[in-house]
Short mmCIF file of C-alpha atoms and ligand atoms in Angstrom, two decimals:
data_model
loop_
_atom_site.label_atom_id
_atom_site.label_comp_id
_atom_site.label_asym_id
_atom_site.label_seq_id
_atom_site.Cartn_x
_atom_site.Cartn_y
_atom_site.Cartn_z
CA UNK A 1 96.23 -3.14 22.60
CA UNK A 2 92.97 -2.17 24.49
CA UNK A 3 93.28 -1.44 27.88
CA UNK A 4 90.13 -0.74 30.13
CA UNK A 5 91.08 1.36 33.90
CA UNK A 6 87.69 1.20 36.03
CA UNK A 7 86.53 1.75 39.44
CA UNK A 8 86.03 -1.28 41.64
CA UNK A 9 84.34 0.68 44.68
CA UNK A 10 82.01 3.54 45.01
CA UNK A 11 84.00 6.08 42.62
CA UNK A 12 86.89 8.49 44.10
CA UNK A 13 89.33 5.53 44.03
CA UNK A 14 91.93 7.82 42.17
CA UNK A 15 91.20 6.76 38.68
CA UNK A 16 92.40 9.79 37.29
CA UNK A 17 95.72 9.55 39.13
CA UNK A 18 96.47 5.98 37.91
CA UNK A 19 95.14 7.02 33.66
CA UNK A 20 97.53 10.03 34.46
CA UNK A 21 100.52 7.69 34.96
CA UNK A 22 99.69 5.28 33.05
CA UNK A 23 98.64 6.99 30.26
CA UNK A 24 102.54 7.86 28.97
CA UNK A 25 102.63 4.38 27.82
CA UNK A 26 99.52 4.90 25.51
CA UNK A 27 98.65 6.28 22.23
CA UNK A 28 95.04 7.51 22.68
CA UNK A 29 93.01 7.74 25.84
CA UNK A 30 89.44 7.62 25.82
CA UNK A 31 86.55 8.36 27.98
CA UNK A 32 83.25 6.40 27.29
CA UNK A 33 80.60 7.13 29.61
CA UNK A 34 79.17 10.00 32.25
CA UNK A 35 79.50 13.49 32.27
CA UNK A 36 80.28 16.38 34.03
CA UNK A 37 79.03 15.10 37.34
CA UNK A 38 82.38 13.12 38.28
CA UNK A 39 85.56 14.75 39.09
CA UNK A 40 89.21 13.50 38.81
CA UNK A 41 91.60 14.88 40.51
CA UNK A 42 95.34 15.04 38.66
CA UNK A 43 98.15 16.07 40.75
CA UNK A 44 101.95 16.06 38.89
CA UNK A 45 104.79 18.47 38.14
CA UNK A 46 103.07 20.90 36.26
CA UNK A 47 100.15 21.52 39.09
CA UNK A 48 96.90 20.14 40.04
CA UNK A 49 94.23 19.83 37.88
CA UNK A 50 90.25 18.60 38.18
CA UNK A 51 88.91 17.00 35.49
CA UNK A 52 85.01 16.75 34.72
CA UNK A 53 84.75 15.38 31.24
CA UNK A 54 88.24 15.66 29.53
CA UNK A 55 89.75 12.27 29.65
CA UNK A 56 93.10 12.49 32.71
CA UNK A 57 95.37 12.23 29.58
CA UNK A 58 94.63 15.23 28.45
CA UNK A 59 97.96 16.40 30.40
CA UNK A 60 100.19 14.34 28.29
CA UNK A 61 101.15 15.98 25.28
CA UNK A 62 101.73 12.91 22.84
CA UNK A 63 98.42 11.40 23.93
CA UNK A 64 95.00 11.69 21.70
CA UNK A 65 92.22 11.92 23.68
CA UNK A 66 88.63 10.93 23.08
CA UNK A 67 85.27 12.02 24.07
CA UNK A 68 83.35 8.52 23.43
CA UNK A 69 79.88 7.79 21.98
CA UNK A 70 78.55 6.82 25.45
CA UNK A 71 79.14 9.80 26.88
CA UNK A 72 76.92 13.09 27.82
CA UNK A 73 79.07 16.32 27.17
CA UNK A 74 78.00 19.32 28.27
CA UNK A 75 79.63 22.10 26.23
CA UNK A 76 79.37 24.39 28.10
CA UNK A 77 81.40 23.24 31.34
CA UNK A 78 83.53 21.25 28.58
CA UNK A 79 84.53 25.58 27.44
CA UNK A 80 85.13 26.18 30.84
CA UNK A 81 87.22 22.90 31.87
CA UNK A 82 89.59 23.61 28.87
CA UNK A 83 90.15 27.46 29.43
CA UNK A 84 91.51 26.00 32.98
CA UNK A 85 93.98 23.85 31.65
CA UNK A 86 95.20 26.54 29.08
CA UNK A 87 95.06 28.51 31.93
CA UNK A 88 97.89 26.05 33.22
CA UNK A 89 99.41 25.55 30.46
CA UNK A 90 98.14 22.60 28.47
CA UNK A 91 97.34 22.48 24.70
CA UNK A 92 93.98 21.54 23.86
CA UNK A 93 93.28 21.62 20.01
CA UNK A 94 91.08 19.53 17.60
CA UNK A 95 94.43 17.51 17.01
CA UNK A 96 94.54 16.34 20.76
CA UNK A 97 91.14 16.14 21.40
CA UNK A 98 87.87 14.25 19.02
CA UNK A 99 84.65 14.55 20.30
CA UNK A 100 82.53 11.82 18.82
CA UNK A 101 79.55 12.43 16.47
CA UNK A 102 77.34 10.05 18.15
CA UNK A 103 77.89 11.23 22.02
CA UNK A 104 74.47 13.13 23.28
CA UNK A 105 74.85 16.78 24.75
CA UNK A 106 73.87 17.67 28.03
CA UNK A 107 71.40 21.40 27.57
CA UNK A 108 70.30 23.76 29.85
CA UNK A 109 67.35 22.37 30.39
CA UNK A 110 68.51 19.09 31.61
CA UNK A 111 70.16 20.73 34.55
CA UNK A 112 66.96 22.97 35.04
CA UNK A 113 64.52 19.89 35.41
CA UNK A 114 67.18 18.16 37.45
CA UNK A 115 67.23 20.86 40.08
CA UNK A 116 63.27 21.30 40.18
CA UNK A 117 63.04 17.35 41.03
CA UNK A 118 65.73 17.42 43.36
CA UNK A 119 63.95 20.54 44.91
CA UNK A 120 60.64 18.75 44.43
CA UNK A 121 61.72 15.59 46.59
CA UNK A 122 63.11 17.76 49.08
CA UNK A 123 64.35 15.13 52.05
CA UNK A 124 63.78 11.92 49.73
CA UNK A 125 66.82 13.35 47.18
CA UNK A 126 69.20 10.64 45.77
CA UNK A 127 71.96 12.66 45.86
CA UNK A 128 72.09 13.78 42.39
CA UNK A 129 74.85 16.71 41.40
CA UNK A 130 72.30 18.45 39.87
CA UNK A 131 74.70 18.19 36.79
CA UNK A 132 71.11 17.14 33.94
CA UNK A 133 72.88 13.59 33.85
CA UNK A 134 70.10 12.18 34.29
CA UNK A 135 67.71 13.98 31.92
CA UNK A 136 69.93 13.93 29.48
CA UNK A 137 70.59 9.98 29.74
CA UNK A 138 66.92 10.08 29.86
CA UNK A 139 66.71 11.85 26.73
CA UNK A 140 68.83 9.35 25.11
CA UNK A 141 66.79 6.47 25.61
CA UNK A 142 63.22 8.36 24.92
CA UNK A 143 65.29 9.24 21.40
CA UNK A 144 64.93 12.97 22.34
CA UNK A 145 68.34 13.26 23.00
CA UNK A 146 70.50 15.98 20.63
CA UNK A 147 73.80 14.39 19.66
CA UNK A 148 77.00 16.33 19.16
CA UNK A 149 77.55 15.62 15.45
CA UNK A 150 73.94 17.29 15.19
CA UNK A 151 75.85 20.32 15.97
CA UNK A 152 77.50 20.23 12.24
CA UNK A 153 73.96 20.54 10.32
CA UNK A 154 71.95 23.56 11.65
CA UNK A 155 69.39 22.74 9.69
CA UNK A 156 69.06 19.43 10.94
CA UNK A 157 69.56 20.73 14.61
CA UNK A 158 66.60 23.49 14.14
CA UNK A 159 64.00 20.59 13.25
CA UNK A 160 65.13 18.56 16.00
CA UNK A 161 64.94 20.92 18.72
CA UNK A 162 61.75 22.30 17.76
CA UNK A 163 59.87 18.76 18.67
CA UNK A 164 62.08 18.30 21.30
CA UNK A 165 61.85 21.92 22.77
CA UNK A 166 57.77 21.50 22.51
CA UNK A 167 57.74 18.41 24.79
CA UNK A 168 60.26 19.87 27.32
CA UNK A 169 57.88 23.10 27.59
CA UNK A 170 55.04 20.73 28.04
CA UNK A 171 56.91 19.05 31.24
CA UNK A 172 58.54 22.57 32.62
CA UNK A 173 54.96 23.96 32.66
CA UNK A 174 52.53 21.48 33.57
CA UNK A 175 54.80 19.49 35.57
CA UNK A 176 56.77 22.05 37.49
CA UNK A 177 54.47 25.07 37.12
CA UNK A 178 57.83 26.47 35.85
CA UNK A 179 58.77 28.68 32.71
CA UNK A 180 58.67 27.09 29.22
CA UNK A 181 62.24 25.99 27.58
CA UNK A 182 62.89 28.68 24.70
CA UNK A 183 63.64 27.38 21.47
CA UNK A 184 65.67 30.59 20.30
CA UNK A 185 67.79 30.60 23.27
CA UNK A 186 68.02 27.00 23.21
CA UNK A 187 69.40 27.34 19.60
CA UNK A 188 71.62 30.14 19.90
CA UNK A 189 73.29 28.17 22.88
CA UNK A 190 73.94 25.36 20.56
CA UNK A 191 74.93 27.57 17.38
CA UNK A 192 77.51 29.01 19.92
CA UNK A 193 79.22 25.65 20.70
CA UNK A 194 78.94 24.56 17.25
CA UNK A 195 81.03 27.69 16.47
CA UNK A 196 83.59 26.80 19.12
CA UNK A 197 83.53 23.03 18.74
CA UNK A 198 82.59 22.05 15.29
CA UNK A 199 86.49 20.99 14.45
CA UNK A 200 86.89 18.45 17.57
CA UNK A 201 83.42 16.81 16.84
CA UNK A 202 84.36 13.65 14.40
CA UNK A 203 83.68 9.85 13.43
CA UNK A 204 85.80 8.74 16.59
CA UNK A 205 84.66 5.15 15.75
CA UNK A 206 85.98 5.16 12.68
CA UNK A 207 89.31 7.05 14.39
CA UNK A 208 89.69 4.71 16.59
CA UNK A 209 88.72 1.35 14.78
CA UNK A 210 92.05 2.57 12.72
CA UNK A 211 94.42 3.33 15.22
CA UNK A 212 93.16 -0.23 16.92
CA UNK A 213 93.52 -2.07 14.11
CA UNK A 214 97.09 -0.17 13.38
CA UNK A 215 97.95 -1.58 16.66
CA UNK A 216 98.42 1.86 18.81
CA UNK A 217 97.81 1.32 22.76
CA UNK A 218 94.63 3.00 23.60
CA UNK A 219 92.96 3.36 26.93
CA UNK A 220 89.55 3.66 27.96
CA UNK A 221 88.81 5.19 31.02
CA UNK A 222 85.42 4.90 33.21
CA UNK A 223 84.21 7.59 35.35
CA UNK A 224 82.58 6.52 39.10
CA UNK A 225 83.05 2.50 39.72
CA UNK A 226 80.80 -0.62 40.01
CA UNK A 227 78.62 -0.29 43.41
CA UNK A 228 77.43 3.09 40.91
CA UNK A 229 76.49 1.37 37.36
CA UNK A 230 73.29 1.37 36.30
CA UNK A 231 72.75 -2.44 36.23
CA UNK A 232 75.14 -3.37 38.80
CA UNK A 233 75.11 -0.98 41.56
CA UNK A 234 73.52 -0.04 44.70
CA UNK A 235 70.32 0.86 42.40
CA UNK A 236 68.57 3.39 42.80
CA UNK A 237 71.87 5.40 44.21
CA UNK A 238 73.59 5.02 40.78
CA UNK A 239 74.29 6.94 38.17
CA UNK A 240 72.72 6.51 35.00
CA UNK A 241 75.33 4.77 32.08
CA UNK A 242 77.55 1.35 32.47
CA UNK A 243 80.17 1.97 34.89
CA UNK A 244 81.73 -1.78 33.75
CA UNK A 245 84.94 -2.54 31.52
CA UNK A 246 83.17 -4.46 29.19
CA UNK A 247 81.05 -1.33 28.08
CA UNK A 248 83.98 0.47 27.54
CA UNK A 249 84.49 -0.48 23.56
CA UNK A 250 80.78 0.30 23.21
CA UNK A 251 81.04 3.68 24.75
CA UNK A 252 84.09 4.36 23.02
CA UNK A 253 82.23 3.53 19.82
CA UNK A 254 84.35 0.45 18.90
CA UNK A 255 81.90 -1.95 20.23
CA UNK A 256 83.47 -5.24 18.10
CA UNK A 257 87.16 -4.69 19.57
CA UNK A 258 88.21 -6.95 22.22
CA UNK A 259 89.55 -5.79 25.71
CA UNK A 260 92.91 -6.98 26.19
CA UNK A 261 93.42 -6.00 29.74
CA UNK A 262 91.21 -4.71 32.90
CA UNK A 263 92.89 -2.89 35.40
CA UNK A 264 90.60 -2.11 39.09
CA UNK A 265 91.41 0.98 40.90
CA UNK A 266 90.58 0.53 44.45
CA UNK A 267 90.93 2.30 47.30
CA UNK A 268 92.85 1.17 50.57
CA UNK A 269 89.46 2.26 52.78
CA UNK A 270 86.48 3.28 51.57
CA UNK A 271 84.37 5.99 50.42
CA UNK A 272 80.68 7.25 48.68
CA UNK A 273 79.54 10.26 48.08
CA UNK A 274 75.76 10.80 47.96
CA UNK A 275 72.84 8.49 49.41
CA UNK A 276 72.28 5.20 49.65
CA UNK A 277 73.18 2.02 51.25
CA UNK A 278 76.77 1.66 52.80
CA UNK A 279 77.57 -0.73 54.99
CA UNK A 280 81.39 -0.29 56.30
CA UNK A 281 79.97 3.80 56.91
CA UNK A 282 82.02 5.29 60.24
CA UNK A 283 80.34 8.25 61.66
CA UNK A 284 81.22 10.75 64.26
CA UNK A 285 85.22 11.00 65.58
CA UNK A 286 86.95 8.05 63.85
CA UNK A 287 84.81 8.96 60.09
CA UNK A 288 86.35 12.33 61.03
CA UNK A 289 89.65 11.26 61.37
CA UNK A 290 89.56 9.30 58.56
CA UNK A 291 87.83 12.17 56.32
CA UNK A 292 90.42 14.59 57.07
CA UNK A 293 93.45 12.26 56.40
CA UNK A 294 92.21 11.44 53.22
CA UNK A 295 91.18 14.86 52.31
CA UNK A 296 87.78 13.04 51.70
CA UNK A 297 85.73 15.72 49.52
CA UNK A 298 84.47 15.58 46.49
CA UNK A 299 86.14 16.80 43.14
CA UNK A 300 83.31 17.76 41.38
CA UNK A 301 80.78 19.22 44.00
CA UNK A 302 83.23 19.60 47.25
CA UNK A 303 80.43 17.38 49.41
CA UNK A 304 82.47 15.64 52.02
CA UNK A 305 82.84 12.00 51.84
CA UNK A 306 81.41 9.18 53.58
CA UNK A 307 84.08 7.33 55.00
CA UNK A 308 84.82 3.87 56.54
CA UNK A 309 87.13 0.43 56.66
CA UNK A 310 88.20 -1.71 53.50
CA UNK A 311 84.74 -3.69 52.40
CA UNK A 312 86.14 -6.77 50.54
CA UNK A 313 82.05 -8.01 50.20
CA UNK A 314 82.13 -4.67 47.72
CA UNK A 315 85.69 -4.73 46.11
CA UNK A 316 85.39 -8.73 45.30
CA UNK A 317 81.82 -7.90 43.94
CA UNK A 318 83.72 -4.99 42.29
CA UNK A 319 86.53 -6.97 41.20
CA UNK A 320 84.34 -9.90 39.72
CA UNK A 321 82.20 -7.68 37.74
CA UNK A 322 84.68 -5.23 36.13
CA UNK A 323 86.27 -8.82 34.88
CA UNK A 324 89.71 -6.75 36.49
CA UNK A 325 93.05 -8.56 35.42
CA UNK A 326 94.83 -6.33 38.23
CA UNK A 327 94.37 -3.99 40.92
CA UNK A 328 95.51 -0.48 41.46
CA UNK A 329 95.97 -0.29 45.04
CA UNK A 330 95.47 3.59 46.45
CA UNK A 331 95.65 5.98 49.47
CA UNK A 332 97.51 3.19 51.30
CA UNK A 333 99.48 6.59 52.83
CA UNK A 334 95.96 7.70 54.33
CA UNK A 335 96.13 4.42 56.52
CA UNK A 336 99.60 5.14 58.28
CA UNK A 337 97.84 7.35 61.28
CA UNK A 338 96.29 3.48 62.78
CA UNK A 339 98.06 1.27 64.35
CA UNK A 340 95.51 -1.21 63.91
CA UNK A 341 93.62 -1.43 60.54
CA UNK A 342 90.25 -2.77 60.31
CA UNK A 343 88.31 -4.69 57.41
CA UNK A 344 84.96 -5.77 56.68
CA UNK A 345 85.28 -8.94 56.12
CA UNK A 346 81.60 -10.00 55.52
CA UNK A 347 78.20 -8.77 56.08
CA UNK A 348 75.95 -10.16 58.55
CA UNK A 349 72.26 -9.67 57.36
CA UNK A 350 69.68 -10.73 59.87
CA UNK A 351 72.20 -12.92 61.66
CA UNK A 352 73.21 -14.46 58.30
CA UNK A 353 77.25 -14.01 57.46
CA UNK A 354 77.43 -13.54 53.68
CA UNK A 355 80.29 -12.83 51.43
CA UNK A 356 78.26 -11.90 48.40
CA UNK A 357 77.13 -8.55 48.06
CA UNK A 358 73.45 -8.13 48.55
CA UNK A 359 70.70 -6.76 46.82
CA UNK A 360 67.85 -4.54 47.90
CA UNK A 361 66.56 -4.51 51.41
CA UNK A 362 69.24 -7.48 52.70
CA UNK A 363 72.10 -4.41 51.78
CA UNK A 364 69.91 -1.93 53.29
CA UNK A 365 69.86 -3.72 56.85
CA UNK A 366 73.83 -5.53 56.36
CA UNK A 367 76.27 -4.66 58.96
CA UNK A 368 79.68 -5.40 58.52
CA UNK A 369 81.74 -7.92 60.10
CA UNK A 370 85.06 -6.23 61.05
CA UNK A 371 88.89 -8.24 62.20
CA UNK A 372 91.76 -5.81 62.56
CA UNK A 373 95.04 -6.17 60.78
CA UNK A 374 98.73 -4.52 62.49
CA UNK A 375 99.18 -0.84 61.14
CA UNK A 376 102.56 0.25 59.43
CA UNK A 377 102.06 3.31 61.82
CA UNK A 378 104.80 4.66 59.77
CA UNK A 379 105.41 7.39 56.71
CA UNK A 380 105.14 5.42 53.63
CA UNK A 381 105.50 8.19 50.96
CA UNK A 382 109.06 7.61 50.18
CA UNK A 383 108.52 4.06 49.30
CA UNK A 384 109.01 3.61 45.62
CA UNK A 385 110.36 0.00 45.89
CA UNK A 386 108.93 -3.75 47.31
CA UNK A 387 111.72 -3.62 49.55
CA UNK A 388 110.79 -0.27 51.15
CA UNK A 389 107.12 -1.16 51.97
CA UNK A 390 107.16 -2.20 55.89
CA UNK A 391 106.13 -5.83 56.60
CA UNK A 392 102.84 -4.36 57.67
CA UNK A 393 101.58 -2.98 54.74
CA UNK A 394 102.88 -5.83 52.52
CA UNK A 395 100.91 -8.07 54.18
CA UNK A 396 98.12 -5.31 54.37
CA UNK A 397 98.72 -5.51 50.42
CA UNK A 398 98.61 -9.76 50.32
CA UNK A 399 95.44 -10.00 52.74
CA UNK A 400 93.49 -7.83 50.98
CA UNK A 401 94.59 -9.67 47.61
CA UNK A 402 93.92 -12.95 48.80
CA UNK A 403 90.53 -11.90 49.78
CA UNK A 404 89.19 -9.83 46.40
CA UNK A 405 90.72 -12.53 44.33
CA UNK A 406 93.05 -10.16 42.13
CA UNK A 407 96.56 -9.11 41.72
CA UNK A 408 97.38 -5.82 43.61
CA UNK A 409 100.32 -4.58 40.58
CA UNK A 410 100.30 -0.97 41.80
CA UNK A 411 100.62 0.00 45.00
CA UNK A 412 100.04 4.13 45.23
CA UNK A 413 101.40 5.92 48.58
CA UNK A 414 100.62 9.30 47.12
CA UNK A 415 98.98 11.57 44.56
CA UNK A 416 101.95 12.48 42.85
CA UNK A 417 102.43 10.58 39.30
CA UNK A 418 105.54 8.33 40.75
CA UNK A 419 104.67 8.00 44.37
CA UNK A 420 103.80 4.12 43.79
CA UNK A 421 105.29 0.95 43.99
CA UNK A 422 104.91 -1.57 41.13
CA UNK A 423 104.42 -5.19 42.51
CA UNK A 424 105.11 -7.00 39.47
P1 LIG B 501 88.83 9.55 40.69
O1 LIG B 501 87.54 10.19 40.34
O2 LIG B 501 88.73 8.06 40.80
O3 LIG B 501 89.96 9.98 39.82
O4 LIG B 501 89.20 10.03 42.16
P2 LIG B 501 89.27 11.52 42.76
O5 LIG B 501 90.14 12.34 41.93
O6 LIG B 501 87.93 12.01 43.09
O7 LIG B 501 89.91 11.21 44.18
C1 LIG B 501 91.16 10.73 44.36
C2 LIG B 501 91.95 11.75 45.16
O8 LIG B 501 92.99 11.11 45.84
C3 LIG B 501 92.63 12.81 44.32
O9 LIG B 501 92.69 14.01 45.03
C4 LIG B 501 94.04 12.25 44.10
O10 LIG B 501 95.02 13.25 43.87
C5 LIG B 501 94.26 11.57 45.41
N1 LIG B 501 95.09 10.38 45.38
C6 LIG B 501 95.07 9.37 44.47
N2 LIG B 501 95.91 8.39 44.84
C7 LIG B 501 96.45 8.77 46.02
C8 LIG B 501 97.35 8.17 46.95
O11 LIG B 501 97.82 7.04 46.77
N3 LIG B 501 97.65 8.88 48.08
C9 LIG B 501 97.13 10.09 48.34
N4 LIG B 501 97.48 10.71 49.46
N5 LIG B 501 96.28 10.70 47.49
C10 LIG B 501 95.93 10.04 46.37
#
């Protein structure tokens, strides 16, 4: 049973809560694409934890987790993030954890060229984290990348990096005017990991092509959501791998297994960190409002959020694209401060109403059209039931359902693991 949990808006919908409490039903978890430059946030009984790379069930014990093929792991941050949840508590070992052979490594100089562009475009930046994503992803597709299994033959590794180390030089220096990449240090941060991470680093596709076949529940989880995927977001303000479910057996490096289920996480209002075009944005006191009742910030880099109403032009886009079977509603608690609740309905772009999202310089110039819904106006964290929810947010819940086109099944009114109501 292959189950795919994706983001239907901008990212920050609270993936990592939902793979958190879902992820007790499942055998192996699996994360197949992105890096270190996402954040999930993981709040239940034994603390709160932010997650870069690790896949969110990481904090179940009888859960398998799996860094996929499409991924970029940087090791470094990867030594860090686990000393943090030891730190807390949690058991990380080669048994719990497989890093796959064929996922590319974010180096050191990935996140040094991605600061000297960043600093080189000075006002024109797109946002990046500054994490080498990237570079790295880059790297992959000029078939300069360094993959993790590469890790497990030094030799092999040394007459790699040498080509690979010349060319970077030749862009640091000529380029950026900046210092060469050294190939000793280079290697010697490599031989280090390899020391530290040699056991987790396997054939996941061959793992997991067993356990799927041996019919154990896995999940693969996406980092970001759709309005960020390469091909299908808000390009150039994306990141730079496949956001969308139907990657997800590719990244995970089973890329002949068939999803069996897609479920959307999607926010109650929405967010985006970073540039680019977004249409619902609030600004001054009522983004404010908004920012602090959601705690609007982001995991990985602490930028505040940008903040506005519901966009159902995005979430059916998002919705339609991920293929989602069913819709993890969150943050609805972060609404109960308005008594009225707006939504963007539909875009108006140059006096046009549309309710498909736009490409290019019609999204750059949309502006939303907004109707208000009642409020709850009430404290909805108790509710655990259908019957609790006021009549306000179940039909809150119904109208935005009708309008995306997909069954709401979870309804989260908190980031605890069992502050949510299940639908169905
Ligand atoms: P992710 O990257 O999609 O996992 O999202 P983030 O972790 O960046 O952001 C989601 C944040 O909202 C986290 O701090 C969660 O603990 C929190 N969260 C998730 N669901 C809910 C909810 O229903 N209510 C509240 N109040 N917080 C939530």
């Amino acid at each position: 049973m292959l189950t795919s949990i994706v983001g239907i808006n901008w990212g920050d919908e609270g993936k990592g809560r939902m793979v958190d409490l879902l992820a007790g039903e499942q055998d192996i978890v699996v994360r197949y694409q992105g890096g270190n430059n996402a954040g999930h946030t993981v709040v239940n009984e034994r603390g709160k934890f932010v997650l870069n790379l690790l896949p969110s069930g990481i904090l179940h014990p009888n859960v398998v987790c799996v860094m996929g093929t499409g991924m970029v792991i940087d090791l470094a941050h990867l030594d860090k993030e686990i000393a943090n949840l030891r730190a807390g508590g949690v058991e990380v070992s080669p048994e719990n954890l497989k890093i796959s052979d064929r996922a590319i490594l974010t180096l050191p100089y990935h996140v040094r060229l991605d600061c000297l562009e960043e600093d080189r475009l000075a006002g024109a930046k797109f946002g990046s984290t500054r994490r080498g994503i990237a570079y790295v992803y880059g790297d992959k597709y000029m078939k300069k990348g360094i993959r993790a299994g590469d890790l497990k033959d030094l030799d092999y590794l040394a007459k790699r990096l040498s080509g690979i180390v010349e060319y970077k030089s030749l862009v640091m220096e000529n380029v950026y005017h900046s210092d060469p990449v050294s190939y000793d240090e280079t290697f010697a941060w490599l031989k280090k990991y390899a020391e530290i991470f040699g056991d987790y680093i396997v054939d996941t596709g061959v793992y997991l092509d067993e356990a799927n076949k041996a019919g154990k529940k896995i999940m693969l989880e996406a980092q970001l959501g759709t309005l960020r995927d390469i091909d299908f977001g808000i390009y150039p303000y994306t990141t730079s791998s496949s956001t969308i479910a139907s990657y997800g057996p590719i990244g995970a490096g089973i890329p002949a297994a068939r999803l069996d289920r897609v479920i959307g996480v999607m926010k109650a209002y929405s967010t985006c960190v970073g540039e680019g075009p977004f249409t619902c944005e609030w600004f001054g006191k009522e983004a404010e409002e908004l920012r602090e009742a959601g705690g609007e910030y982001g995991a990985a880099t602490g930028r505040p959020r940008r903040v506005g109403p519901f966009d159902v032009v995005a979430s059916r886009y998002g919705c339609r694209i991920q293929g989602a079977d069913e819709i993890a509603l969150t943050k609805t608690d972060i609404l109960s401060y308005m008594k009225k609740i707006p939504i963007c309905v539909a875009y108006d772009v140059n006096g046009t109403i549309t309710h498909d999202f736009p490409v290019g310089e019609a999204l750059n110039v949309a502006k939303p059209v907004i109707e208000y819904v009642d409020g709850w106006n009430c404290d909805i964290t108790a509710c655990r039931k259908k019957e609790d929810m006021p009549k306000a947010l179940l039909d809150y819940v119904r109208t935005i359902e009708k309008m995306v086109d997909c069954k709401i099944k979870y309804v989260s009114v908190g980031a605890e693991r069992e502050a949510y109501i299940q639908m169905f």
